[in-house]
Coordinates of C-alpha atoms in Angstrom, one line a residue:
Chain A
X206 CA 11.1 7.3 10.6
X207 CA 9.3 4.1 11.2
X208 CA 10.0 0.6 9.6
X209 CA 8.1 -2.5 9.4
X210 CA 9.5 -6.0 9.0
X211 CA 7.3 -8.9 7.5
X212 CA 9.0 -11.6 8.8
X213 CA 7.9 -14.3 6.3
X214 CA 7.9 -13.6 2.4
X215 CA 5.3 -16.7 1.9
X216 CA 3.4 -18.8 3.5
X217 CA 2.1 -22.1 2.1
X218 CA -1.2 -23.7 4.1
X219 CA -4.2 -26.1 3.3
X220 CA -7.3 -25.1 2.9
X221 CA -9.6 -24.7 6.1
X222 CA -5.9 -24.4 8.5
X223 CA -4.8 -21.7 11.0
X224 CA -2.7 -18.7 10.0
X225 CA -0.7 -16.4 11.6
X226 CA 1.4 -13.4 9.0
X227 CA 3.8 -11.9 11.4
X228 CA 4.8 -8.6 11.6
X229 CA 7.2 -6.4 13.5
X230 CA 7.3 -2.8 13.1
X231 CA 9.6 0.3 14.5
X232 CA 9.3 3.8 15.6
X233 CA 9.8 6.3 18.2
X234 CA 6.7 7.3 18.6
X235 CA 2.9 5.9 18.9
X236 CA 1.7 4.5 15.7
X237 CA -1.2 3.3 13.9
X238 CA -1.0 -0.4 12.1
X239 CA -2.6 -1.1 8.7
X240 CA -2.6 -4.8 6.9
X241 CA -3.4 -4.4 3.5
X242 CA -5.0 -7.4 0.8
X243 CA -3.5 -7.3 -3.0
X244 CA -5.0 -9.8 -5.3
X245 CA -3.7 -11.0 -8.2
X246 CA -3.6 -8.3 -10.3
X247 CA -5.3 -5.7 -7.9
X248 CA -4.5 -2.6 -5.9
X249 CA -4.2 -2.7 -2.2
X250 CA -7.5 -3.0 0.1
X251 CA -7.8 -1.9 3.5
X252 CA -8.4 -5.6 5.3
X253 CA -7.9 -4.6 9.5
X254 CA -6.4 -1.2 11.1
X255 CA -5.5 -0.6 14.5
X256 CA -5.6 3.0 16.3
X257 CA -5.9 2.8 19.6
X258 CA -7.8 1.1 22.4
X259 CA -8.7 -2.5 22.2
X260 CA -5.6 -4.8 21.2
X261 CA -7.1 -7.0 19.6
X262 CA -8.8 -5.9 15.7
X263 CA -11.0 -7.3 14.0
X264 CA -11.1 -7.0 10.2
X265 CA -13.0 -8.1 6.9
X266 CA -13.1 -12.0 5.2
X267 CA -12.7 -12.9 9.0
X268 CA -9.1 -12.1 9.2
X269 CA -8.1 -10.6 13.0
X270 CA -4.7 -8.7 14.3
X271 CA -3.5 -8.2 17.9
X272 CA -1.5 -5.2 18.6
X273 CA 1.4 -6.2 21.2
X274 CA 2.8 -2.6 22.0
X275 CA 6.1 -4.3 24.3
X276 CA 6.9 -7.0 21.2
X277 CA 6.2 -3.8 18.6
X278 CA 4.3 -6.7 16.6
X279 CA 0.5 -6.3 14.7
X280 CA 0.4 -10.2 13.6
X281 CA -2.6 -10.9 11.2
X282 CA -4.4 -14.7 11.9
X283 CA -7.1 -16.6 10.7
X284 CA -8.7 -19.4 12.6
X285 CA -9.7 -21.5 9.2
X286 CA -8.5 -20.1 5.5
X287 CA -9.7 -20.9 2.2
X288 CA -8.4 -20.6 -1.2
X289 CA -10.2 -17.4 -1.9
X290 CA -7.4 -15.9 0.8
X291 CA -4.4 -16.4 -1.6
X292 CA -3.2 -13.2 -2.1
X293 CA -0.6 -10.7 -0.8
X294 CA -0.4 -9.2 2.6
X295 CA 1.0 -6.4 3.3
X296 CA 1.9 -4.8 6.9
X297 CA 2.2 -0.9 7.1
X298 CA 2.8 1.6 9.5
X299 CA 2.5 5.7 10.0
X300 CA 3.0 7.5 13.1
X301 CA 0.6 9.6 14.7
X302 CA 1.9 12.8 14.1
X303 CA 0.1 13.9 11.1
X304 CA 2.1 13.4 8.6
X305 CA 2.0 11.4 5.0
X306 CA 4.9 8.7 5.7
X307 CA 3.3 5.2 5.8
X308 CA 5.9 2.8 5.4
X309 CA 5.0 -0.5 4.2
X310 CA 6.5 -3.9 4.5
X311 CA 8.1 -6.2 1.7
X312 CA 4.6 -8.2 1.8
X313 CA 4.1 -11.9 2.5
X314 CA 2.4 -14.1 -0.4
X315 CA -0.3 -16.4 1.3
X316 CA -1.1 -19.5 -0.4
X317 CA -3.8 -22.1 0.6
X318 CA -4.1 -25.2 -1.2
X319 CA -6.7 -27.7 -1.1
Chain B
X206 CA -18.8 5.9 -7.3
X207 CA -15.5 4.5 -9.4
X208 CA -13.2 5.1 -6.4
X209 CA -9.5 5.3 -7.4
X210 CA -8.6 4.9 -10.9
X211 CA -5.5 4.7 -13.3
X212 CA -4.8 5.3 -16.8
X213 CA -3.0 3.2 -18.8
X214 CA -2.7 -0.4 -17.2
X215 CA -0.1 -1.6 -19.3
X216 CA 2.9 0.2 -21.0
X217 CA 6.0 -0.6 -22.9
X218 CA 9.0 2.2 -22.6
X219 CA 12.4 2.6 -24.4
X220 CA 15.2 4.0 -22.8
X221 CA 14.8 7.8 -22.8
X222 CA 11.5 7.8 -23.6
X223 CA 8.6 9.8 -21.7
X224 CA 5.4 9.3 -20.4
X225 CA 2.8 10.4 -18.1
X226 CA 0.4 8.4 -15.7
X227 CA -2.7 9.7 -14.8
X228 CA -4.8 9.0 -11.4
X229 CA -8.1 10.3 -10.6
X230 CA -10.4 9.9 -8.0
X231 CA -14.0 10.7 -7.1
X232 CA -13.9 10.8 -3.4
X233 CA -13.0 14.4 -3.0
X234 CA -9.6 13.7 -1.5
X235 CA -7.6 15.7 -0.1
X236 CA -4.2 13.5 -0.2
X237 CA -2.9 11.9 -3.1
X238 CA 0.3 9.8 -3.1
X239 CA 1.9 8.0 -6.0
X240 CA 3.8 4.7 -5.0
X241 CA 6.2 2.3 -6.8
X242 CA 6.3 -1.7 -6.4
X243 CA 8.7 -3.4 -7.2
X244 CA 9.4 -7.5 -5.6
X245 CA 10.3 -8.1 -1.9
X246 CA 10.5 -4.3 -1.3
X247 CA 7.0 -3.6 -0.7
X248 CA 5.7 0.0 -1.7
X249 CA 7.5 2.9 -1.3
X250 CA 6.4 6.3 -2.0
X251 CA 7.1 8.2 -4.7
X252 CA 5.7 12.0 -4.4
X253 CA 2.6 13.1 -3.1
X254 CA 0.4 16.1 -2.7
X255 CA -1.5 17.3 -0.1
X256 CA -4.4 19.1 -1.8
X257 CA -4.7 20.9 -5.4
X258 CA -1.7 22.8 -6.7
X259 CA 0.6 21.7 -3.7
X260 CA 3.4 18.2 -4.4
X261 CA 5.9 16.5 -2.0
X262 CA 9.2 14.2 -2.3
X263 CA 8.0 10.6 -0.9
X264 CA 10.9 8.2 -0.3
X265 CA 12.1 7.9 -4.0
X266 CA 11.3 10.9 -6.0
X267 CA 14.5 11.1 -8.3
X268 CA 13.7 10.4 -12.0
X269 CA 10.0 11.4 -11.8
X270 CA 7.9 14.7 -11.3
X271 CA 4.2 15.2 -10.3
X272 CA 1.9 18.1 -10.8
X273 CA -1.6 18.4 -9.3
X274 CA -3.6 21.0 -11.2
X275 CA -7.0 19.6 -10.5
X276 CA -8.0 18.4 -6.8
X277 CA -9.2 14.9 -8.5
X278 CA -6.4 14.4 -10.7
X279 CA -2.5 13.4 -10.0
X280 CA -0.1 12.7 -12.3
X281 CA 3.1 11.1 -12.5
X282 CA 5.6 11.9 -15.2
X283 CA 8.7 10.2 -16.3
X284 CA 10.8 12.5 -18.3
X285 CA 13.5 10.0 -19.7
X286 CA 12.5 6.4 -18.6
X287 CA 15.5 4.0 -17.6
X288 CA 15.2 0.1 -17.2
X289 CA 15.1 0.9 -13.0
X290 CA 12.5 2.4 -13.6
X291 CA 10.0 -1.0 -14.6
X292 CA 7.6 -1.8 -11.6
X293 CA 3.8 -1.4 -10.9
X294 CA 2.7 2.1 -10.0
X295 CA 0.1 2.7 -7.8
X296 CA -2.0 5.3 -7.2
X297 CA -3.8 6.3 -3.6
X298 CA -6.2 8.9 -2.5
X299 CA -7.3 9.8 1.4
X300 CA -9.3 12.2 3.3
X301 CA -7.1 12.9 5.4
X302 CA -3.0 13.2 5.9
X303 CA -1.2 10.0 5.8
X304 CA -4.7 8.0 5.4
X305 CA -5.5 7.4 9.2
X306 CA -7.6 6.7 10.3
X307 CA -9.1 5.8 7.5
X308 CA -6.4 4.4 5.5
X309 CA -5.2 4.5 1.9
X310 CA -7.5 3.9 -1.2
X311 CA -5.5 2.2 -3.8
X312 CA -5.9 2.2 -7.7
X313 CA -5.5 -0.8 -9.7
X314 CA -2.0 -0.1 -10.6
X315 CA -0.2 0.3 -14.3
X316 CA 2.3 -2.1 -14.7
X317 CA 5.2 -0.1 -16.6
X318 CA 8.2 -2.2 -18.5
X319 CA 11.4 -0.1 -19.7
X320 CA 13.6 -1.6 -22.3

C-alpha cells in the first residue's frame, strides 16, 4: 500500500512570507496526490489535487504544488501567506487502481503571525 | 445543498457504553468512508461502503461496525466504547471509488471523549 510522510509537523511564518509544506509519499504504482485544508474546528477541504499531466498544480487561496515523480515529493508553497492560512495541512495519496485506500499524512499545522 | 453532514458534534462516553454516529449526504454518492483522527497520526480509515447495502474494513475497523441501509446515510456504531477509542470522527462522501479525481468531501467531524 502507499504511504505518505509530512516531513514537518508545524511550521511557524510571518504574515505576507514564502511557504513551502513538504511532502514525500510512497507506492509502487502511479498515484494521484491530494493536499487537504482543516480549520480550526472544521472537516477537511479539497485545496490542490494532482492526476496527471502538468507538474506543477495550481490550487484554491493561491496555494500551488509541484509533483516531482523521481524525488516521490507533492510539496505545497505559497509565494506570500496571511493569517487567514493558519490551519492544518494535510498531504494524501491513493493509487490509481480503483480502489478506496487513500492514505493520509500525520498533517503539518501552519501558523502565520503578524 | 448541505453537502456532508454529522450528527452529534460533541459526545461524552463511559467505558462500555454504546453509541451510534450518523453521516448523511446529499450529493448522491456512491462512496462513503468513515475516518478516525487522532494527533500526529493523521486520518486513517475506519470502514467504508461502496454503495447502499454493501460495507468494507478500512485500516482500523476493530471495535466498531457500519451499516448502510440508505444510499445517503452511513453510520458508525461503537458497541462498548474504550478510552482508545476518544478522537474526532469524520465522515466523507465521493462519486466515485477512492475520491479521484474528484477527491473526498468531508463532514464537520464529532469529537467523541471516552471515560
Amino acid at each position: 500500500a502507499q504511504s505518505v510522510t509530512q516531513l514537518d509537523s508545524q511550521v511557524p511564518v510571518f504574515e505576507e512570507a514564502p511557504v513551502e509544506l513538504r511532502c514525500n509519499y510512497s507506492s509502487s504504482v502511479s498515484v494521484y496526490l491530494f493536499w487537504y485544508v482543516q480549520y480550526p474546528n472544521q472537516g477537511l477541504q479539497l485545496l490542490l489535487k494532482y492526476l496527471s499531466g502538468s507538474t506543477l498544480v495550481k490550487g484554491i487561496n493561491g496555494f500551488e504544488a509541484e509533483f516531482n515523480k523521481s524525488q516521490t515529493s507533492f510539496h505545497l508553497r505559497k509565494p506570500s501567506v496571511h493569517i487567514s492560512d493558519t490551519a492544518e495541512y494535510f498531504c494524501a495519496v491513493s493509487d490509481n487502481q480503483g480502489n478506496n485506500d487513500m492514505r493520509f499524512g500525520a498533517g503539518t499545522r501552519l501558523t502565520v503571525k503578524p | 445543498n448541505a453537502g456532508v453532514t454529522q450528527t452529534p458534534k460533541f459526545r461524552v462516553l463511559k467505558t462500555g457504553q454504546s453509541m451510534t454516529l450518523l453521516c448523511a449526504q446529499d450529493m448522491n454518492h456512491e462512496y462513503m468512508y468513515w475516518y478516525r483522527q487522532d494527533p500526529g497520526m493523521g486520518l486513517r480509515l475506519i470502514h467504508y461502503s461502496v454503495g447502499e447495502g454493501t460495507t468494507a474494513k478500512g485500516e482500523v475497523p476493530d471495535g466498531y461496525n457500519v451499516s448502510r441501509l440508505k444510499k445517503q446515510n452511513f453510520l458508525l456504531g461503537l458497541e462498548s466504547a474504550a478510552p482508545s477509542q476518544t478522537s474526532v470522527y469524520f465522515c466523507a462522501s465521493s462519486p466515485i471509488a477512492g475520491g479521484h479525481p474528484y477527491g473526498q468531501y468531508f463532514g464537520p467531524g464529532t469529537r467523541l471523549t471516552v471515560l
